[in-house]
Coordinates of C-alpha atoms in Angstrom, one line a residue:
Chain A
G1 CA -1.5 -17.3 -0.4
N2 CA 0.9 -14.4 0.7
S3 CA 0.5 -12.9 3.8
V4 CA 2.3 -10.3 6.1
T5 CA 2.6 -10.3 10.0
Q6 CA 3.8 -7.3 11.2
M7 CA 4.5 -6.0 14.7
E8 CA 1.3 -4.8 16.6
G9 CA 2.0 -1.4 18.1
P10 CA 1.1 1.6 18.9
V11 CA 4.9 2.0 19.3
T12 CA 5.8 5.2 21.5
L13 CA 9.3 6.0 22.0
S14 CA 11.5 9.0 23.5
E15 CA 13.9 11.1 20.5
E16 CA 17.0 9.1 19.9
A17 CA 15.7 5.9 20.9
F18 CA 16.5 2.5 19.2
L19 CA 13.7 1.4 16.9
T20 CA 12.7 -2.0 16.1
I21 CA 9.1 -3.1 14.0
N22 CA 9.1 -6.7 13.5
C23 CA 8.1 -8.2 10.1
T24 CA 7.5 -11.7 9.0
Y25 CA 5.8 -12.9 6.0
T26 CA 4.5 -16.3 4.2
A27 CA 4.8 -16.8 0.4
T28 CA 5.8 -18.8 -2.3
G29 CA 8.5 -18.3 -4.8
Y30 CA 10.8 -15.4 -4.0
P31 CA 9.2 -12.3 -3.2
S32 CA 10.3 -8.3 -3.0
L33 CA 9.9 -6.8 0.4
F34 CA 9.1 -3.3 1.4
W35 CA 8.5 -0.6 3.9
Y36 CA 6.0 1.7 3.0
V37 CA 5.7 5.0 5.7
Q38 CA 2.6 7.0 5.9
Y39 CA 2.9 10.3 7.6
P40 CA 0.0 12.1 9.5
G41 CA -2.1 13.5 6.6
E42 CA -0.3 12.4 3.7
G43 CA -0.1 9.6 1.3
L44 CA 2.0 6.4 1.5
Q45 CA 5.1 6.7 0.8
L46 CA 8.2 3.8 -0.1
L47 CA 10.4 3.8 2.7
L48 CA 13.0 1.1 1.3
K49 CA 12.9 -1.9 -0.4
A50 CA 15.0 -5.3 -1.0
T51 CA 14.3 -7.8 -3.7
K52 CA 16.3 -10.5 -2.7
A53 CA 17.5 -12.9 0.3
D54 CA 20.5 -10.8 2.5
D55 CA 20.0 -7.6 0.5
K56 CA 19.6 -4.6 2.8
G57 CA 17.5 -1.8 2.3
S58 CA 17.9 1.6 3.5
N59 CA 16.9 5.1 3.6
K60 CA 16.7 7.8 5.9
G61 CA 18.5 6.2 9.0
F62 CA 16.0 3.4 8.5
E63 CA 17.6 -0.4 7.8
A64 CA 16.1 -3.6 6.9
T65 CA 17.7 -6.9 6.1
Y66 CA 15.8 -9.6 3.9
R67 CA 15.9 -12.8 5.7
K68 CA 15.0 -15.7 4.1
E69 CA 15.6 -18.3 6.4
T70 CA 13.8 -16.5 8.9
T71 CA 11.0 -15.0 6.5
S72 CA 11.6 -11.8 8.2
F73 CA 12.3 -8.4 6.9
H74 CA 12.7 -6.2 10.3
L75 CA 12.7 -2.5 10.6
E76 CA 15.5 -0.7 12.3
K77 CA 16.5 2.8 13.1
G78 CA 19.1 3.5 15.7
S79 CA 18.1 6.8 16.7
V80 CA 14.4 8.1 16.0
Q81 CA 13.4 11.5 15.5
V82 CA 9.9 13.1 16.3
S83 CA 9.2 13.5 12.8
D84 CA 9.8 9.9 12.3
S85 CA 6.1 9.5 13.7
A86 CA 3.8 8.0 11.2
V87 CA 2.2 4.5 10.5
Y88 CA 4.6 2.0 9.2
F89 CA 3.5 -1.0 6.9
C90 CA 5.4 -3.8 5.8
A91 CA 4.5 -5.3 2.2
L92 CA 5.5 -8.1 0.2
G93 CA 5.1 -8.0 -4.0
G94 CA 6.3 -9.6 -6.8
T95 CA 5.6 -13.5 -6.7
S96 CA 3.9 -13.1 -10.0
Y97 CA 3.4 -9.6 -10.4
G98 CA 3.0 -6.1 -8.8
K99 CA 0.3 -6.9 -6.5
L100 CA 1.4 -5.8 -3.0
T101 CA 0.5 -7.6 0.5
F102 CA 0.4 -5.5 3.5
G103 CA 1.1 -5.6 7.1
Q104 CA -1.6 -4.6 9.6
G105 CA 0.8 -1.5 9.9
T106 CA 2.2 0.0 13.1
I107 CA 1.7 3.3 14.6
L108 CA 4.8 5.0 16.0
T109 CA 4.7 7.9 18.0
V110 CA 8.2 9.9 18.7
H111 CA 7.9 11.8 21.7
P112 CA 10.7 14.9 22.4
Chain B
G1 CA 7.2 15.5 -12.2
A2 CA 3.7 15.2 -11.1
G3 CA 2.9 12.1 -8.7
V4 CA -0.4 9.8 -8.8
S5 CA -3.3 12.0 -8.4
Q6 CA -7.0 11.2 -6.9
S7 CA -10.2 12.5 -7.1
P8 CA -12.1 13.5 -5.1
S9 CA -10.3 13.6 -2.0
N10 CA -13.1 13.4 -0.1
K11 CA -16.8 12.0 -1.0
V12 CA -19.8 11.5 1.1
T13 CA -22.7 9.8 -0.1
E14 CA -25.9 8.1 1.0
K15 CA -26.3 4.1 1.2
G16 CA -27.7 2.8 -2.2
K17 CA -25.9 5.5 -4.4
D18 CA -23.4 4.7 -6.8
V19 CA -20.0 6.8 -6.8
E20 CA -16.9 7.1 -9.0
L21 CA -13.5 7.8 -7.8
R22 CA -10.8 8.8 -10.5
C23 CA -7.4 8.1 -10.5
D24 CA -4.6 10.1 -13.0
P25 CA -1.2 7.7 -12.5
I26 CA 2.1 9.0 -13.1
S27 CA 2.7 9.6 -16.6
G28 CA 4.4 6.5 -18.4
H29 CA 3.7 3.9 -15.8
T30 CA 2.1 1.1 -17.6
A31 CA 0.9 -0.5 -14.2
L32 CA -2.2 0.6 -12.3
Y33 CA -3.2 -0.7 -9.3
W34 CA -6.4 0.3 -6.6
Y35 CA -6.2 -0.3 -2.9
R36 CA -8.6 -0.1 0.2
Q37 CA -7.6 1.2 3.6
S38 CA -10.0 0.6 6.3
L39 CA -9.9 0.1 10.0
G40 CA -10.9 -3.2 10.5
Q41 CA -9.1 -4.4 7.1
G42 CA -6.0 -2.6 7.2
L43 CA -4.7 -2.1 3.1
E44 CA -6.6 -4.8 1.1
F45 CA -5.3 -5.2 -2.7
L46 CA -8.7 -4.8 -5.6
I47 CA -7.8 -4.4 -8.8
Y48 CA -4.6 -4.4 -11.1
F49 CA -4.4 -3.4 -14.5
Q50 CA -1.1 -3.9 -16.8
G51 CA -0.9 -2.4 -20.3
N52 CA -3.8 -3.7 -22.9
S53 CA -4.0 -7.0 -20.6
A54 CA -6.8 -8.2 -19.0
P55 CA -7.0 -6.8 -15.4
D56 CA -6.5 -8.8 -12.4
K57 CA -9.9 -8.3 -10.5
S58 CA -9.1 -11.0 -7.9
G59 CA -9.2 -8.5 -4.9
L60 CA -12.8 -6.7 -5.7
P61 CA -15.3 -7.6 -2.4
S62 CA -18.3 -7.9 -4.6
D63 CA -19.8 -7.3 -8.1
R64 CA -21.0 -3.8 -7.0
F65 CA -17.2 -3.1 -7.5
S66 CA -15.7 -2.1 -11.0
A67 CA -13.0 -0.4 -12.6
E68 CA -12.2 0.6 -15.8
R69 CA -8.7 2.2 -17.3
T70 CA -9.3 4.2 -20.4
G71 CA -6.2 4.6 -22.8
G72 CA -4.0 3.0 -20.6
S73 CA -4.2 6.1 -18.2
V74 CA -6.7 7.3 -16.4
S75 CA -8.9 4.8 -14.4
T76 CA -12.1 4.8 -12.7
L77 CA -13.0 2.9 -9.4
T78 CA -17.4 2.5 -9.1
I79 CA -19.0 1.4 -6.7
Q80 CA -22.5 0.6 -7.3
R81 CA -25.5 0.9 -4.4
T82 CA -23.1 1.7 -1.9
Q83 CA -23.3 0.1 1.6
Q84 CA -21.5 1.4 4.8
E85 CA -19.2 -1.3 5.2
D86 CA -17.6 0.3 1.8
S87 CA -16.3 3.3 3.9
A88 CA -12.7 3.6 3.7
V89 CA -9.9 5.4 2.1
Y90 CA -9.3 4.3 -1.6
L91 CA -5.8 4.5 -2.8
C92 CA -4.8 4.2 -6.3
A93 CA -1.0 3.4 -7.3
S94 CA 0.8 3.0 -10.4
S95 CA 4.3 1.7 -11.5
H96 CA 6.8 1.0 -14.4
S97 CA 6.9 -2.4 -16.3
S98 CA 9.8 -3.4 -17.9
A99 CA 10.1 -5.8 -20.9
G100 CA 6.5 -7.2 -19.1
R101 CA 7.9 -7.5 -15.6
V102 CA 6.4 -5.2 -13.1
T103 CA 9.4 -3.5 -11.1
Y104 CA 7.1 -3.3 -7.9
E105 CA 7.9 0.3 -6.9
Q106 CA 4.5 1.4 -6.7
Y107 CA 4.0 5.0 -6.0
F108 CA 0.3 5.8 -4.3
G109 CA -1.9 8.7 -4.8
P110 CA -3.2 10.4 -1.4
G111 CA -6.6 8.8 -1.3
T112 CA -10.3 9.4 -1.5
R113 CA -11.7 9.0 1.7
L114 CA -15.6 7.6 0.9
T115 CA -17.9 7.7 4.1
V116 CA -21.1 5.7 3.4
T117 CA -24.0 7.6 5.5

């Protein structure tokens, strides 16, 4: 079956540091890949997505590239802000229909 | 426009009681999903509705869980004879589908936090 393995946290960074959160997946077929973010006290929001190999999703300074050869979709940001503190979820979907399979989530805390 | 809404936002119930959780999807979205977010299990898929098709119930953890979607819009998740392990945040999401193919961009509601005492 489908599965997503996500870098364990929590991750603590200083403002303006570089961020990488690793995500690898196992799936049959050609899934779509997503990063969702959950800010404190809020619901899940789609951060970015990629629907085919070599696609790069980007939003709010975050990027992730769909790497089929390494079955990965690592999240990166060049310079994090305090406001980026949240829980980040890598997710896989679309091999048969829209059900999403989520990673365990990574807690990110950014200090001033 | 309005997003996905869920009610109640919090629910505390005694073990053995039944609970109903409600989800109002985004207008026009034909696909609706229920997920559960708990400390030990992360985010788990529970059930999926697509238009008038039979729902995919493959994620429901036991026969105490059921869900329905009336008129292709509002959905209710029912948990009978609640147990302490049912304590979690229950999330609803909806998405468009086009020509029978779901576009996979799901929009989530704020969730219902269920606590079983």
